[in-house]
PDB file of C-alpha atoms and ligand atoms in Angstrom:
ATOM      1  CA  MET A 231     223.894-120.642  98.376  1.00 80.00           C
ATOM      2  CA  ILE A 232     224.100-116.858  98.470  1.00 83.00           C
ATOM      3  CA  ARG A 233     225.797-114.251  96.276  1.00 91.00           C
ATOM      4  CA  ILE A 234     229.032-112.936  97.786  1.00 93.00           C
ATOM      5  CA  ASP A 235     227.994-109.284  97.374  1.00 92.00           C
ATOM      6  CA  ARG A 236     224.680-109.940  99.139  1.00 87.00           C
ATOM      7  CA  PHE A 237     226.425-111.852 101.929  1.00 86.00           C
ATOM      8  CA  LEU A 238     228.982-109.083 102.484  1.00 88.00           C
ATOM      9  CA  SER A 239     226.435-106.340 102.438  1.00 85.00           C
ATOM     10  CA  ASP A 240     224.109-108.195 104.874  1.00 79.00           C
ATOM     11  CA  ALA A 241     226.948-109.148 107.203  1.00 80.00           C
ATOM     12  CA  THR A 242     228.798-105.827 107.336  1.00 79.00           C
ATOM     13  CA  GLY A 243     226.128-103.252 106.573  1.00 76.00           C
ATOM     14  CA  GLY A 244     228.291-102.028 103.656  1.00 82.00           C
ATOM     15  CA  SER A 245     226.490-100.672 100.588  1.00 88.00           C
ATOM     16  CA  ARG A 246     226.514-102.686  97.350  1.00 89.00           C
ATOM     17  CA  LYS A 247     228.899-100.054  95.929  1.00 92.00           C
ATOM     18  CA  GLU A 248     231.351-100.438  98.831  1.00 92.00           C
ATOM     19  CA  VAL A 249     231.173-104.221  98.641  1.00 94.00           C
ATOM     20  CA  LYS A 250     231.937-104.186  94.885  1.00 94.00           C
ATOM     21  CA  ALA A 251     234.950-101.942  95.556  1.00 95.00           C
ATOM     22  CA  TRP A 252     236.311-104.384  98.196  1.00 94.00           C
ATOM     23  CA  LEU A 253     235.887-107.251  95.749  1.00 96.00           C
ATOM     24  CA  ARG A 254     237.503-105.364  92.841  1.00 96.00           C
ATOM     25  CA  ALA A 255     240.448-104.424  95.083  1.00 95.00           C
ATOM     26  CA  GLY A 256     241.036-108.131  95.816  1.00 95.00           C
ATOM     27  CA  ARG A 257     240.442-107.712  99.568  1.00 94.00           C
ATOM     28  CA  VAL A 258     237.882-110.533  99.868  1.00 94.00           C
ATOM     29  CA  SER A 259     238.642-114.267 100.156  1.00 94.00           C
ATOM     30  CA  VAL A 260     236.276-117.215 100.335  1.00 94.00           C
ATOM     31  CA  ASP A 261     237.727-120.393 101.855  1.00 92.00           C
ATOM     32  CA  GLY A 262     241.166-118.887 101.351  1.00 93.00           C
ATOM     33  CA  GLU A 263     240.667-118.101  97.617  1.00 94.00           C
ATOM     34  CA  ARG A 264     240.509-114.481  96.454  1.00 96.00           C
ATOM     35  CA  VAL A 265     237.114-113.604  94.937  1.00 96.00           C
ATOM     36  CA  ARG A 266     236.549-110.557  92.714  1.00 96.00           C
ATOM     37  CA  ASN A 267     233.270-111.426  91.018  1.00 96.00           C
ATOM     38  CA  ALA A 268     230.276-109.894  92.832  1.00 95.00           C
ATOM     39  CA  ALA A 269     227.938-112.548  91.382  1.00 95.00           C
ATOM     40  CA  CYS A 270     229.973-115.468  92.774  1.00 94.00           C
ATOM     41  CA  GLN A 271     227.741-117.854  94.770  1.00 92.00           C
ATOM     42  CA  ILE A 272     229.038-119.061  98.125  1.00 89.00           C
ATOM     43  CA  ALA A 273     227.813-121.834 100.416  1.00 81.00           C
ATOM     44  CA  GLU A 274     226.343-121.123 103.860  1.00 69.00           C
ATOM     45  CA  HIS A 275     229.354-122.723 105.586  1.00 75.00           C
ATOM     46  CA  SER A 276     231.961-120.793 103.515  1.00 83.00           C
ATOM     47  CA  VAL A 277     234.638-118.935 105.469  1.00 87.00           C
ATOM     48  CA  VAL A 278     234.752-115.344 104.225  1.00 89.00           C
ATOM     49  CA  ASP A 279     237.331-112.746 105.135  1.00 88.00           C
ATOM     50  CA  ILE A 280     238.149-109.157 104.228  1.00 88.00           C
ATOM     51  CA  ASP A 281     241.854-108.348 104.536  1.00 88.00           C
ATOM     52  CA  GLY A 282     242.194-111.501 106.636  1.00 86.00           C
ATOM     53  CA  ASN A 283     239.410-110.498 109.097  1.00 81.00           C
ATOM     54  CA  LEU A 284     236.664-113.089 109.426  1.00 81.00           C
ATOM     55  CA  VAL A 285     233.205-111.872 108.348  1.00 83.00           C
ATOM     56  CA  GLU A 286     230.294-113.539 110.078  1.00 75.00           C
ATOM     57  CA  MET A 287     226.697-113.543 108.889  1.00 68.00           C
ATOM     58  CA  GLN A 288     224.425-111.657 111.249  1.00 67.00           C
ATOM     59  CA  GLY A 289     221.414-113.872 111.606  1.00 77.00           C
ATOM     60  CA  PRO A 290     218.707-113.373 114.193  1.00 85.00           C
ATOM     61  CA  ARG A 291     220.002-113.251 117.755  1.00 88.00           C
ATOM     62  CA  TYR A 292     218.189-114.017 120.982  1.00 93.00           C
ATOM     63  CA  ILE A 293     220.101-113.095 124.117  1.00 94.00           C
ATOM     64  CA  MET A 294     219.522-113.456 127.855  1.00 97.00           C
ATOM     65  CA  VAL A 295     221.143-110.770 130.004  1.00 97.00           C
ATOM     66  CA  ASN A 296     221.507-110.662 133.757  1.00 98.00           C
ATOM     67  CA  LYS A 297     221.087-106.914 133.976  1.00 98.00           C
ATOM     68  CA  ALA A 298     223.384-105.305 136.537  1.00 97.00           C
ATOM     69  CA  VAL A 299     222.303-102.443 138.776  1.00 98.00           C
ATOM     70  CA  GLY A 300     223.089 -99.036 137.214  1.00 97.00           C
ATOM     71  CA  THR A 301     222.930-100.223 133.591  1.00 97.00           C
ATOM     72  CA  VAL A 302     220.403 -98.764 131.159  1.00 97.00           C
ATOM     73  CA  CYS A 303     218.128-100.243 128.497  1.00 96.00           C
ATOM     74  CA  THR A 304     219.211 -98.185 125.507  1.00 89.00           C
ATOM     75  CA  ALA A 305     220.064 -99.183 121.949  1.00 83.00           C
ATOM     76  CA  LEU A 306     223.362 -97.259 122.128  1.00 80.00           C
ATOM     77  CA  HIS A 307     226.199 -99.796 122.263  1.00 73.00           C
ATOM     78  CA  ALA A 308     228.737 -97.001 122.715  1.00 76.00           C
ATOM     79  CA  ASP A 309     227.211 -95.842 126.011  1.00 84.00           C
ATOM     80  CA  PRO A 310     229.281 -97.640 128.697  1.00 88.00           C
ATOM     81  CA  ARG A 311     226.184 -97.864 130.920  1.00 93.00           C
ATOM     82  CA  SER A 312     224.152 -99.565 128.169  1.00 93.00           C
ATOM     83  CA  VAL A 313     223.160-103.200 128.671  1.00 95.00           C
ATOM     84  CA  LEU A 314     224.308-103.630 125.030  1.00 90.00           C
ATOM     85  CA  ALA A 315     227.874-102.397 125.698  1.00 84.00           C
ATOM     86  CA  GLY A 316     230.256-105.145 124.655  1.00 78.00           C
ATOM     87  CA  MET A 317     227.678-106.996 122.550  1.00 78.00           C
ATOM     88  CA  PRO A 318     228.312-107.468 118.812  1.00 69.00           C
ATOM     89  CA  VAL A 319     227.197-104.511 116.695  1.00 65.00           C
ATOM     90  CA  SER A 320     225.161-105.380 113.616  1.00 63.00           C
ATOM     91  CA  PRO A 321     224.277-102.257 111.628  1.00 58.00           C
ATOM     92  CA  ARG A 322     221.665-103.920 109.434  1.00 62.00           C
ATOM     93  CA  LYS A 323     219.873-105.690 112.266  1.00 74.00           C
ATOM     94  CA  PRO A 324     220.490-103.684 115.425  1.00 81.00           C
ATOM     95  CA  LEU A 325     220.008-105.309 118.799  1.00 88.00           C
ATOM     96  CA  GLN A 326     217.110-104.004 120.866  1.00 93.00           C
ATOM     97  CA  CYS A 327     215.997-104.638 124.438  1.00 96.00           C
ATOM     98  CA  VAL A 328     212.759-106.604 124.747  1.00 96.00           C
ATOM     99  CA  GLY A 329     210.858-104.210 127.009  1.00 94.00           C
ATOM    100  CA  ARG A 330     212.656-102.177 129.642  1.00 94.00           C
ATOM    101  CA  LEU A 331     213.954-102.457 133.167  1.00 97.00           C
ATOM    102  CA  ASP A 332     214.674 -99.408 135.327  1.00 97.00           C
ATOM    103  CA  VAL A 333     218.270 -98.393 135.872  1.00 97.00           C
ATOM    104  CA  ASP A 334     218.153 -99.802 139.426  1.00 97.00           C
ATOM    105  CA  THR A 335     216.376-103.042 138.505  1.00 98.00           C
ATOM    106  CA  THR A 336     218.474-106.174 138.057  1.00 98.00           C
ATOM    107  CA  GLY A 337     217.852-109.593 136.514  1.00 98.00           C
ATOM    108  CA  LEU A 338     216.394-111.142 133.421  1.00 98.00           C
ATOM    109  CA  LEU A 339     216.363-108.988 130.304  1.00 98.00           C
ATOM    110  CA  LEU A 340     215.995-110.270 126.751  1.00 97.00           C
ATOM    111  CA  VAL A 341     217.769-108.680 123.799  1.00 96.00           C
ATOM    112  CA  THR A 342     217.188-109.479 120.130  1.00 94.00           C
ATOM    113  CA  ASN A 343     217.599-108.164 116.600  1.00 90.00           C
ATOM    114  CA  ASP A 344     214.401-109.933 115.491  1.00 91.00           C
ATOM    115  CA  GLY A 345     211.769-107.178 115.498  1.00 92.00           C
ATOM    116  CA  GLU A 346     208.804-109.505 115.073  1.00 93.00           C
ATOM    117  CA  TRP A 347     209.912-111.699 118.012  1.00 94.00           C
ATOM    118  CA  ASN A 348     210.509-108.617 120.152  1.00 95.00           C
ATOM    119  CA  HIS A 349     207.040-107.336 119.401  1.00 93.00           C
ATOM    120  CA  ARG A 350     205.446-110.687 120.240  1.00 92.00           C
ATOM    121  CA  VAL A 351     207.335-111.277 123.502  1.00 94.00           C
ATOM    122  CA  SER A 352     206.994-107.726 124.823  1.00 92.00           C
ATOM    123  CA  ARG A 353     203.280-107.378 124.003  1.00 89.00           C
ATOM    124  CA  PRO A 354     201.677-106.026 127.211  1.00 83.00           C
ATOM    125  CA  GLY A 355     199.403-108.453 129.023  1.00 85.00           C
ATOM    126  CA  HIS A 356     200.817-111.456 127.196  1.00 87.00           C
ATOM    127  CA  LEU A 357     203.399-113.029 129.556  1.00 95.00           C
ATOM    128  CA  VAL A 358     203.656-113.025 133.336  1.00 97.00           C
ATOM    129  CA  LYS A 359     206.888-111.454 134.534  1.00 97.00           C
ATOM    130  CA  VAL A 360     208.003-112.376 138.037  1.00 98.00           C
ATOM    131  CA  TYR A 361     210.006-109.966 140.198  1.00 98.00           C
ATOM    132  CA  ARG A 362     211.572-110.332 143.607  1.00 98.00           C
ATOM    133  CA  ALA A 363     210.994-107.059 145.425  1.00 98.00           C
ATOM    134  CA  THR A 364     212.789-106.094 148.626  1.00 98.00           C
ATOM    135  CA  LEU A 365     210.612-103.714 150.616  1.00 98.00           C
ATOM    136  CA  ALA A 366     211.323-100.887 153.043  1.00 98.00           C
ATOM    137  CA  GLU A 367     208.455-101.982 155.328  1.00 96.00           C
ATOM    138  CA  PRO A 368     206.968-105.391 156.198  1.00 96.00           C
ATOM    139  CA  LEU A 369     204.034-106.185 153.921  1.00 93.00           C
ATOM    140  CA  VAL A 370     200.656-106.160 155.675  1.00 92.00           C
ATOM    141  CA  ASP A 371     197.803-108.567 154.803  1.00 91.00           C
ATOM    142  CA  THR A 372     195.535-105.771 153.573  1.00 94.00           C
ATOM    143  CA  ALA A 373     198.220-104.726 151.059  1.00 95.00           C
ATOM    144  CA  ILE A 374     198.314-108.261 149.651  1.00 95.00           C
ATOM    145  CA  GLU A 375     194.553-108.201 149.085  1.00 96.00           C
ATOM    146  CA  GLU A 376     194.738-104.759 147.512  1.00 97.00           C
ATOM    147  CA  LEU A 377     197.537-105.743 145.133  1.00 97.00           C
ATOM    148  CA  LEU A 378     195.674-108.863 144.012  1.00 97.00           C
ATOM    149  CA  GLY A 379     192.427-106.895 143.617  1.00 96.00           C
ATOM    150  CA  GLY A 380     194.065-104.024 141.712  1.00 96.00           C
ATOM    151  CA  VAL A 381     195.492-100.713 142.940  1.00 97.00           C
ATOM    152  CA  SER A 382     195.109 -97.238 141.477  1.00 94.00           C
ATOM    153  CA  LEU A 383     198.281 -95.631 140.193  1.00 93.00           C
ATOM    154  CA  ARG A 384     198.747 -91.867 140.323  1.00 86.00           C
ATOM    155  CA  ASN A 385     197.466 -90.074 137.209  1.00 85.00           C
ATOM    156  CA  GLU A 386     196.116 -93.302 135.692  1.00 89.00           C
ATOM    157  CA  THR A 387     192.574 -94.552 135.423  1.00 91.00           C
ATOM    158  CA  ARG A 388     193.262 -98.254 134.855  1.00 92.00           C
ATOM    159  CA  PRO A 389     194.160-100.153 138.075  1.00 95.00           C
ATOM    160  CA  ALA A 390     197.317-102.293 138.207  1.00 96.00           C
ATOM    161  CA  VAL A 391     196.707-105.896 139.278  1.00 96.00           C
ATOM    162  CA  ALA A 392     199.173-108.452 140.641  1.00 97.00           C
ATOM    163  CA  HIS A 393     198.812-111.799 138.886  1.00 97.00           C
ATOM    164  CA  SER A 394     200.534-113.669 141.746  1.00 97.00           C
ATOM    165  CA  LEU A 395     202.053-112.823 145.124  1.00 97.00           C
ATOM    166  CA  GLU A 396     204.287-114.801 147.415  1.00 97.00           C
ATOM    167  CA  CYS A 397     205.719-113.467 150.669  1.00 95.00           C
ATOM    168  CA  VAL A 398     209.217-114.916 150.738  1.00 96.00           C
ATOM    169  CA  ASP A 399     210.032-113.054 153.950  1.00 94.00           C
ATOM    170  CA  THR A 400     208.399-110.149 155.814  1.00 93.00           C
ATOM    171  CA  ARG A 401     210.151-107.699 153.494  1.00 96.00           C
ATOM    172  CA  ILE A 402     210.684-109.831 150.423  1.00 97.00           C
ATOM    173  CA  LEU A 403     207.864-110.282 148.005  1.00 97.00           C
ATOM    174  CA  ARG A 404     207.701-112.327 144.814  1.00 98.00           C
ATOM    175  CA  ILE A 405     205.212-110.574 142.542  1.00 98.00           C
ATOM    176  CA  GLY A 406     203.992-111.677 139.126  1.00 98.00           C
ATOM    177  CA  ILE A 407     202.516-109.104 136.758  1.00 97.00           C
ATOM    178  CA  ARG A 408     201.339-108.972 133.171  1.00 94.00           C
ATOM    179  CA  GLU A 409     201.695-105.197 133.087  1.00 86.00           C
ATOM    180  CA  GLY A 410     204.188-103.352 130.928  1.00 84.00           C
ATOM    181  CA  ARG A 411     203.727 -99.926 132.469  1.00 90.00           C
ATOM    182  CA  TYR A 412     206.562 -97.616 133.494  1.00 90.00           C
ATOM    183  CA  HIS A 413     207.916 -98.346 137.027  1.00 95.00           C
ATOM    184  CA  VAL A 414     204.831-100.437 137.590  1.00 96.00           C
ATOM    185  CA  VAL A 415     206.026-102.650 140.465  1.00 97.00           C
ATOM    186  CA  ARG A 416     207.542 -99.718 142.360  1.00 97.00           C
ATOM    187  CA  ARG A 417     204.371 -97.688 141.823  1.00 97.00           C
ATOM    188  CA  MET A 418     202.105-100.559 142.904  1.00 97.00           C
ATOM    189  CA  LEU A 419     203.994-100.963 146.160  1.00 97.00           C
ATOM    190  CA  ALA A 420     203.963 -97.188 146.687  1.00 96.00           C
ATOM    191  CA  ALA A 421     200.182 -97.289 146.196  1.00 96.00           C
ATOM    192  CA  VAL A 422     199.886 -99.593 149.236  1.00 97.00           C
ATOM    193  CA  GLY A 423     202.125 -97.374 151.377  1.00 96.00           C
ATOM    194  CA  ASN A 424     205.366 -99.288 150.961  1.00 97.00           C
ATOM    195  CA  ARG A 425     208.618 -98.732 149.013  1.00 98.00           C
ATOM    196  CA  VAL A 426     210.732-101.033 146.875  1.00 98.00           C
ATOM    197  CA  THR A 427     214.411-100.840 147.810  1.00 98.00           C
ATOM    198  CA  GLU A 428     215.619-103.561 145.405  1.00 98.00           C
ATOM    199  CA  LEU A 429     213.943-105.109 142.382  1.00 98.00           C
ATOM    200  CA  HIS A 430     215.112-108.172 140.507  1.00 98.00           C
ATOM    201  CA  ARG A 431     213.339-109.871 137.576  1.00 98.00           C
ATOM    202  CA  GLU A 432     213.454-113.643 137.947  1.00 98.00           C
ATOM    203  CA  SER A 433     211.443-114.823 134.946  1.00 98.00           C
ATOM    204  CA  ILE A 434     209.476-113.912 131.824  1.00 97.00           C
ATOM    205  CA  GLY A 435     206.754-116.431 131.014  1.00 96.00           C
ATOM    206  CA  GLU A 436     208.319-119.887 131.344  1.00 96.00           C
ATOM    207  CA  LEU A 437     211.881-118.595 131.007  1.00 98.00           C
ATOM    208  CA  ALA A 438     213.854-118.175 134.250  1.00 98.00           C
ATOM    209  CA  LEU A 439     217.126-116.285 134.546  1.00 98.00           C
ATOM    210  CA  ASP A 440     220.074-118.680 134.340  1.00 98.00           C
ATOM    211  CA  GLY A 441     221.716-118.370 137.774  1.00 97.00           C
ATOM    212  CA  ARG A 442     225.130-119.073 136.220  1.00 97.00           C
ATOM    213  CA  ILE A 443     225.110-115.723 134.389  1.00 97.00           C
ATOM    214  CA  ALA A 444     226.868-113.131 136.557  1.00 97.00           C
ATOM    215  CA  PRO A 445     225.396-109.605 136.783  1.00 97.00           C
ATOM    216  CA  GLY A 446     226.255-107.697 133.611  1.00 95.00           C
ATOM    217  CA  GLU A 447     226.937-110.891 131.635  1.00 94.00           C
ATOM    218  CA  TRP A 448     224.869-112.476 128.851  1.00 94.00           C
ATOM    219  CA  ARG A 449     224.530-115.522 126.647  1.00 93.00           C
ATOM    220  CA  GLU A 450     222.511-116.624 123.616  1.00 92.00           C
ATOM    221  CA  LEU A 451     219.218-118.402 124.343  1.00 94.00           C
ATOM    222  CA  SER A 452     219.216-122.119 123.615  1.00 94.00           C
ATOM    223  CA  VAL A 453     216.819-123.527 121.023  1.00 91.00           C
ATOM    224  CA  ARG A 454     214.696-124.956 123.864  1.00 94.00           C
ATOM    225  CA  GLU A 455     214.534-121.569 125.598  1.00 96.00           C
ATOM    226  CA  ARG A 456     213.503-119.857 122.385  1.00 93.00           C
ATOM    227  CA  SER A 457     210.778-122.417 121.833  1.00 91.00           C
ATOM    228  CA  LEU A 458     209.180-121.244 125.123  1.00 93.00           C
ATOM    229  CA  PHE A 459     208.086-118.115 123.241  1.00 91.00           C
ATOM    230  CA  GLU A 460     206.637-119.845 120.171  1.00 87.00           C
ATOM    231  CA  PRO A 461     202.933-119.096 119.645  1.00 81.00           C
ATOM    232  CA  ASN A 462     200.738-122.077 120.585  1.00 70.00           C
TER     233      ASN A 462
HETATM  234  N1  LIG B  86     208.503-102.491 137.459  1.00 80.67           N
HETATM  235  C1  LIG B  86     209.307-101.520 137.951  1.00 80.67           C
HETATM  236  O1  LIG B  86     208.914-100.750 138.809  1.00 80.67           O
HETATM  237  N2  LIG B  86     210.551-101.434 137.450  1.00 80.67           N
HETATM  238  C2  LIG B  86     211.043-102.290 136.520  1.00 80.67           C
HETATM  239  O2  LIG B  86     212.208-102.169 136.128  1.00 80.67           O
HETATM  240  C3  LIG B  86     210.191-103.286 136.032  1.00 80.67           C
HETATM  241  C4  LIG B  86     208.909-103.363 136.516  1.00 80.67           C
END
């Protein structure tokens, strides 16, 4: 059970004062019955509306996005280029991207309003992220060795190391990295004299992008998918 004023304020982001005013004005109904008392307890499954508009509780959300080319990882829902455009807005628990993908990178992106989960999943070095990179030039054997051994990035002292490499075709490389650094895959390939023309993230840890999600679309993670990120 939860107090109606607490429920309304959590679900809408309204202040306690605003919520009390809605109740006093008789705008709130619970299971079709008008409720004016702010201390009224409601059940978790109660149907609550304000002026006939359904109010849903904003619990934690865990979302898989197939990021489309040209979209940006920003927290601004109102920006039409944002990966969050069209997703539900929850003022109290805003959605955030779990890490970032470049504007031109496509594929698996996670979005959540659970800050602790975000922190855990995006921790650098923690999970292997696999990308399919299309290259401007065929990849030479020496480049493969260099990438697996670690390459120097411009203006950085710490080398960037590929965790896994698979040559899918002469110009298509599947590369796994634990890194979280800015533009890291593009910079690693530049460091071995090549250039990434397309970059697509296929998986994060054990979670692969659901091929049924069209570019720019999203869905909630299943319970099984979420469990892939539970600490051991
Ligand atoms: N590495 C890149 O270069 N770009 C991305 O978007 C992700 C990893």
